[in-house]
Each structure stands twice: as C-alpha cells, then as structure tokens.
Short mmCIF file of C-alpha atoms and ligand atoms in Angstrom, two decimals:
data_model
loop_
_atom_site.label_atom_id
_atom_site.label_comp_id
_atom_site.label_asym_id
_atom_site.label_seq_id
_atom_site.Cartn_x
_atom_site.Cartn_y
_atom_site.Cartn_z
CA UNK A 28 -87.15 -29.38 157.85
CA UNK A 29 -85.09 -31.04 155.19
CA UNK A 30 -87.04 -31.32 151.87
CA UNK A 31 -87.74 -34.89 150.34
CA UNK A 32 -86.47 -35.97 147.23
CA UNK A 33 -89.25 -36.82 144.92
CA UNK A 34 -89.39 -38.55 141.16
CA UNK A 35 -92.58 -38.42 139.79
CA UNK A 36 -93.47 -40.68 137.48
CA UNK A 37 -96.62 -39.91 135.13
CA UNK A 38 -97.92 -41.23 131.59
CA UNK A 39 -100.22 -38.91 130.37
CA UNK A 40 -101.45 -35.26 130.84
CA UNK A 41 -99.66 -34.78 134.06
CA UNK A 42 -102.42 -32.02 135.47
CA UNK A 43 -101.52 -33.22 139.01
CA UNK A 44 -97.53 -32.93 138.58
CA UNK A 45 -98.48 -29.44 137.58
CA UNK A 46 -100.27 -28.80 140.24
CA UNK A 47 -97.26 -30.12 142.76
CA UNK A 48 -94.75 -28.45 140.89
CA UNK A 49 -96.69 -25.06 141.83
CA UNK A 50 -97.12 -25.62 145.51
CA UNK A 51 -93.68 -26.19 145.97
CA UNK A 52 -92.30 -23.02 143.77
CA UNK A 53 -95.33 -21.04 146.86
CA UNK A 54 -93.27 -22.94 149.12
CA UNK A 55 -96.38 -24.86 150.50
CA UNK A 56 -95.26 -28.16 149.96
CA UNK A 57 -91.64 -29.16 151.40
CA UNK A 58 -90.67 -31.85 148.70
CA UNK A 59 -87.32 -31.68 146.15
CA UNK A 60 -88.76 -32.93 142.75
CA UNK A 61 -85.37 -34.16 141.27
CA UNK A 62 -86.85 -36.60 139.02
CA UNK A 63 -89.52 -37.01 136.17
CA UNK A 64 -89.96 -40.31 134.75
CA UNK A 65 -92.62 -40.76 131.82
CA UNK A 66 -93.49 -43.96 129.98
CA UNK A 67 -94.61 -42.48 127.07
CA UNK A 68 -92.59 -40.42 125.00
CA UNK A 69 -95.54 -37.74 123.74
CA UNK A 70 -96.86 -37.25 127.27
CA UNK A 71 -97.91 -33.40 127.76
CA UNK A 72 -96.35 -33.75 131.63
CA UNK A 73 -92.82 -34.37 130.00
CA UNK A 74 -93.23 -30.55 128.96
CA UNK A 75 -94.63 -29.45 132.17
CA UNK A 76 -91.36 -30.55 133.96
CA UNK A 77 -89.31 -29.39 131.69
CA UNK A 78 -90.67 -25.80 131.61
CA UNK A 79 -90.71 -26.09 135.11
CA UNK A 80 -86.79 -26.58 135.27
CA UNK A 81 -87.03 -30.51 136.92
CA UNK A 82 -83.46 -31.01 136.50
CA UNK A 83 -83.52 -34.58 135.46
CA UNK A 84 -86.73 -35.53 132.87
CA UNK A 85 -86.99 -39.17 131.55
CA UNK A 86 -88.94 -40.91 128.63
CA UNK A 87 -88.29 -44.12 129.64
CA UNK A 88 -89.48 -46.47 126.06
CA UNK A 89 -91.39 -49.76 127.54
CA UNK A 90 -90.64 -50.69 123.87
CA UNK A 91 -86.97 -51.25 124.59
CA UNK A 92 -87.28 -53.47 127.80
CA UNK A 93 -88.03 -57.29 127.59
CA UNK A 94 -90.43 -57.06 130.60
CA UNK A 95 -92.08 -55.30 132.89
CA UNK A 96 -89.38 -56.28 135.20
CA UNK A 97 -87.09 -55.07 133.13
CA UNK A 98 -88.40 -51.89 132.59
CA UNK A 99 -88.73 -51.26 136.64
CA UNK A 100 -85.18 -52.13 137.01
CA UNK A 101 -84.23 -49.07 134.67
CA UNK A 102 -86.62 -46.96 136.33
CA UNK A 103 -85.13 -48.05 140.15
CA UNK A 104 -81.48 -47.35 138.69
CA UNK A 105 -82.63 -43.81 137.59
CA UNK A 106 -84.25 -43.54 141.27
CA UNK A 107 -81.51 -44.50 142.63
CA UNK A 108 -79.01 -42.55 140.70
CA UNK A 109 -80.83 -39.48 141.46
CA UNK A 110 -81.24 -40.17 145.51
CA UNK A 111 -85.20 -40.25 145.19
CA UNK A 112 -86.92 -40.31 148.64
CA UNK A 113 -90.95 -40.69 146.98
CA UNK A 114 -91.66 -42.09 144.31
CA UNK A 115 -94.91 -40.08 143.28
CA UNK A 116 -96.75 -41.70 141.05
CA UNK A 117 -99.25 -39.13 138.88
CA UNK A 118 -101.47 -40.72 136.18
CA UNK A 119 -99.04 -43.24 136.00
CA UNK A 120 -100.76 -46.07 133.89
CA UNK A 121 -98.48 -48.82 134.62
CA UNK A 122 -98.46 -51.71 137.05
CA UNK A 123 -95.87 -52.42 139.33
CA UNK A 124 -93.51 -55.25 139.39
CA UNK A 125 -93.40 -56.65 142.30
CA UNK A 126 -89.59 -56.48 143.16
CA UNK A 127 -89.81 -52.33 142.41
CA UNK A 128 -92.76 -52.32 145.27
CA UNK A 129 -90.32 -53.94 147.59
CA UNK A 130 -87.53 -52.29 146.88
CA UNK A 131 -89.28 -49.28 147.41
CA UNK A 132 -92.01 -49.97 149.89
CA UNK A 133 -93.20 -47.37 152.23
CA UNK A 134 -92.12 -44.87 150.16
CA UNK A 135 -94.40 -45.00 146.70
CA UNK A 136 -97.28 -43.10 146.54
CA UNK A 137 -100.30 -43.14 144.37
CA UNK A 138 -103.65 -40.56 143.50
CA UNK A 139 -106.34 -42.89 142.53
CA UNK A 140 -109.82 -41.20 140.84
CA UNK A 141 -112.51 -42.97 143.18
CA UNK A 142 -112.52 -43.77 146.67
CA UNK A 143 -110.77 -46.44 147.16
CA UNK A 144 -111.29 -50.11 147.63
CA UNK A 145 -113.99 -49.38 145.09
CA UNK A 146 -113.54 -49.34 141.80
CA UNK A 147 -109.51 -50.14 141.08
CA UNK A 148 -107.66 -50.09 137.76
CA UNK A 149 -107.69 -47.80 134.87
CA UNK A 150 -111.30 -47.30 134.35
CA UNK A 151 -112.43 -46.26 138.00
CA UNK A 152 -114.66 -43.15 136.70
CA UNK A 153 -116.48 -44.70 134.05
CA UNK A 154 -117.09 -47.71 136.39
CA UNK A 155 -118.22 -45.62 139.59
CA UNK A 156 -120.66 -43.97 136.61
CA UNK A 157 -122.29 -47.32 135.45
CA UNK A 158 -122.47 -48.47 139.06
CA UNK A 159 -124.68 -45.75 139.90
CA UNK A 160 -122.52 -44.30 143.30
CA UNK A 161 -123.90 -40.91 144.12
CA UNK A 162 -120.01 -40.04 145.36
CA UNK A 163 -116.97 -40.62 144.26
CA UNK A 164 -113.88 -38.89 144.99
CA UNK A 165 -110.02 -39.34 145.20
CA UNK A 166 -107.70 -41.49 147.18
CA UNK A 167 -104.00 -40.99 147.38
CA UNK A 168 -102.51 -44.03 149.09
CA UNK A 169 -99.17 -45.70 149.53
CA UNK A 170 -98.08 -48.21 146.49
CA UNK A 171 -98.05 -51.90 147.53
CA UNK A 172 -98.42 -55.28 145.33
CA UNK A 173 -101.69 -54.84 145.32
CA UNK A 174 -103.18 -52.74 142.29
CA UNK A 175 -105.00 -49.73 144.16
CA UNK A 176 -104.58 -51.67 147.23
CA UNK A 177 -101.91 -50.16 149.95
CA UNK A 178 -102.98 -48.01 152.85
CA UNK A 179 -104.74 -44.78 152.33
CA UNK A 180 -103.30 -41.42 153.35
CA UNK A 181 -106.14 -39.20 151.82
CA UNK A 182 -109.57 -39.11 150.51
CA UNK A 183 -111.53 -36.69 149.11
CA UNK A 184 -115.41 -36.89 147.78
CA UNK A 185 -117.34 -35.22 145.09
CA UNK A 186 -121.26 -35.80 144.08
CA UNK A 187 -121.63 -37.25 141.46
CA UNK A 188 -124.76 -35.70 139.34
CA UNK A 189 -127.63 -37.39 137.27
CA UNK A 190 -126.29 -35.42 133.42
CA UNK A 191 -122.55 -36.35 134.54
CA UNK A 192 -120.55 -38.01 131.77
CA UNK A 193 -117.32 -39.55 132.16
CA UNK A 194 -115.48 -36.47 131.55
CA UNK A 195 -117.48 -34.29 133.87
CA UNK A 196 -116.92 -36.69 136.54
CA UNK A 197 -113.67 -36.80 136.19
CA UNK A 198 -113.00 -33.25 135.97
CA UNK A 199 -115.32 -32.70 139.04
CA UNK A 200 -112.74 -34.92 140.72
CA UNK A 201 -109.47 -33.65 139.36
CA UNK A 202 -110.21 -30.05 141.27
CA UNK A 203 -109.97 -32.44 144.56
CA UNK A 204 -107.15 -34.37 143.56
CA UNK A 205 -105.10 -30.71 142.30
CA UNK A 206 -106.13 -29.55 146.28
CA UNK A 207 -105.52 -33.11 148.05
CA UNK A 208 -102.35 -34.63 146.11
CA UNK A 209 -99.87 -31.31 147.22
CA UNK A 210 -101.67 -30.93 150.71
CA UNK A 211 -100.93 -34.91 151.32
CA UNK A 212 -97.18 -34.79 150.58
CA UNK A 213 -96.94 -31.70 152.57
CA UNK A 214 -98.63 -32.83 155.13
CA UNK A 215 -96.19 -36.16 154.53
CA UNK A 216 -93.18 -34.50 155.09
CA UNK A 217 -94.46 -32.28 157.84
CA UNK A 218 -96.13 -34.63 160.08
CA UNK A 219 -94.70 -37.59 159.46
CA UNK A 220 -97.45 -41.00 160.32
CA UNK A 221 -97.31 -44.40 161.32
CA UNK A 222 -99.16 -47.37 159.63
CA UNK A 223 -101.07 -49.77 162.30
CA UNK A 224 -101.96 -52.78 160.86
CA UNK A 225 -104.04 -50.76 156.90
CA UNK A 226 -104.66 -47.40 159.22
CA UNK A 227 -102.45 -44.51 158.11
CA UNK A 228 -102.17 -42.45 161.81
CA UNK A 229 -100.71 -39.08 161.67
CA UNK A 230 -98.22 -37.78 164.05
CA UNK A 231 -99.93 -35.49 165.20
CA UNK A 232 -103.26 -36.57 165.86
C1 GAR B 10 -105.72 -38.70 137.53
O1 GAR B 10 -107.11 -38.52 137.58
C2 GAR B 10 -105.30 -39.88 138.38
O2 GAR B 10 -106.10 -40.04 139.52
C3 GAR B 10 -105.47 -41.01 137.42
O3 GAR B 10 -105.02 -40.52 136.19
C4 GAR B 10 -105.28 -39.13 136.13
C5 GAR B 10 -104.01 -38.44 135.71
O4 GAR B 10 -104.22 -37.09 135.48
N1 GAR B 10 -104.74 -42.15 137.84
C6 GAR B 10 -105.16 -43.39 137.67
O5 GAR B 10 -106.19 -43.68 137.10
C7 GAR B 10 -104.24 -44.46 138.25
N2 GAR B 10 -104.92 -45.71 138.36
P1 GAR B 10 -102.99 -36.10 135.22
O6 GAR B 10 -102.05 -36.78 134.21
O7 GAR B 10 -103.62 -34.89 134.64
O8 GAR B 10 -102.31 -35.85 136.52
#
C-alpha cells in the first residue's frame, strides 16, 4: 500500500493535526504528511509540525495576497510543488475559493464540530448549544463549493448535557474528532470508496 501524500492545512490550535501526526508515527494511519500550511503566523499547530519533523511547514500571510483567490493560488503552488495527494484541512478557518475546490476536488477533506448539514460555519458549537440539540457530534467530509457542504465520509455523536458550556461541548467533541479524523484517512487510503450521487460507499461494504 503506497502511502498518500498529505498537506494539512490548519489556523489555530491544531489538536487534530496532532493527533494524525501520532497515528501515523504507530503506523495506524497510511498517509505521508509532506506539507503544513497555516494562515496564521502564531498558530500553536505550526509548532506541532515542526517538532514533529513535517519536512515542509508554511505560514502563509493572507496579509500579503490581494484576494482570497490570490492567496489559494499560493497555497495550490505549494501543493503542488510538494506532490500533495489530500489536502487535510484541520481547524482551518478559511473559505475556499472556488477555483482551489476544483482544482482539487475529490481530494480535500474537512472535520467539521457538529453533524453536519446542521449547523455550518465557524460557530457550529455555540449554535447547536442555543438550538437546544441533545447531540451533536463531528463530521469529516470531502471539501466542495459549498461551505460544510460536500459528501460525508464520517460522523461521530456526543450528548450534549443540560450544565454544558461552549467549551465543554466542544471538548466533549474533540475526543471524537482526535478518534474519527485518523481512523477516516486510514480507512481512506485503505479501503478506498465511491461517491453515488451525496452517498460516500466504501469499498468494502
Ligand atoms: C476543530 O474542532 C474542528 O472541527 C474545527 O476547528 C477545531 C480545530 O481544532 N473546525 C471548524 O470549525 C471548521 N469549520 P484543532 O486546531 O485543535 O485541530
């Protein structure tokens, strides 16, 4: 089984590129991370891979692109350049342009902190809390124009309790997303799946 080559691209405290990083040093998860790309230059995940020995780690300054086009285009080079297979996105706060989905489609993958379609964008925990659900939970689903939107490869749910706060919630669903983002791309490059019509079906099912 030939490994994949993986970027992951992060922005903040980059628990769940930690957590891939160690599954494939145990040799549980068959993927090549060749690549970290952060858009911010003080995120805590930019130490992570470096301590980790990624051999190529970005900080990638939004500031010094015109666009968000822009900036995707210097991320895609440094894909590129580096042979990337996945993109990986983990906490990754950015939307995507819409020519880096295509360019890259089929192959970008996402960990969202609720259980997707409901509750999309960058607030999904605190709005799952003020909705009331009783679970919530992770996705991790393949990147496509639409924000939160592409076909789902993985969910995972977690109660969510009456003295919860936005922090316990999320933290409550991080311990599913450390167990379900490494098992997913593992069981990616393993199995293998094809998509019929939004259903993710695994080989070998
Ligand atoms: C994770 O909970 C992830 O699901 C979320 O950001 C957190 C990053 O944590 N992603 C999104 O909200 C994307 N819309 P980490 O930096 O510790 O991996």
């Amino acid at each position: 089984m030939n490994a994949k080559t993986v970027a992951v691209m992060v922005s903040g405290r980059g628990t769940n590129l930690k957590v891939i990083l160690e599954s494939v040093a145990r040799g549980e998860c068959p993927v090549d991370v060749k690549l970290v790309i952060s858009d911010k230059g003080d995120a805590e995940a930019l130490s992570i891979a470096r301590n980790a020995g990624v051999p190529h780690v970005v900080y990638v300054d939004p500031e010094n692109f015109a666009g968000r086009e822009q900036f995707d285009a210097e991320c895609a080079e440094l894909l590129d350049r580096h042979g990337c297979q996945w993109i990986v996105l983990a906490g990754y706060m950015r939307i995507l342009s819409s020519s880096f989905v295509s360019r890259f489609r089929g192959r970008i993958i996402n960990i969202h902190p609720s259980l997707l379609p409901s509750f999309v964008g960058a607030k999904a925990v605190e709005d799952a809390l003020e909705y009331g659900v009783k679970v919530s939970g992770c996705t991790v689903h393949l990147g496509d124009e639409v924000l939160d939107g592409g076909p789902i490869l993985a969910q995972s749910v977690v109660p969510v309790l009456d003295g919860d706060t936005r922090d316990s919630l999320h933290a409550r669903i991080q311990v599913e997303e450390h167990r379900l983002y490494p098992a997913t791309l593992a069981r990616m490059a393993n199995e293998g799946f094809d998509i019929v019509g939004r259903r993710v079906v695994w080989k070998s099912t």
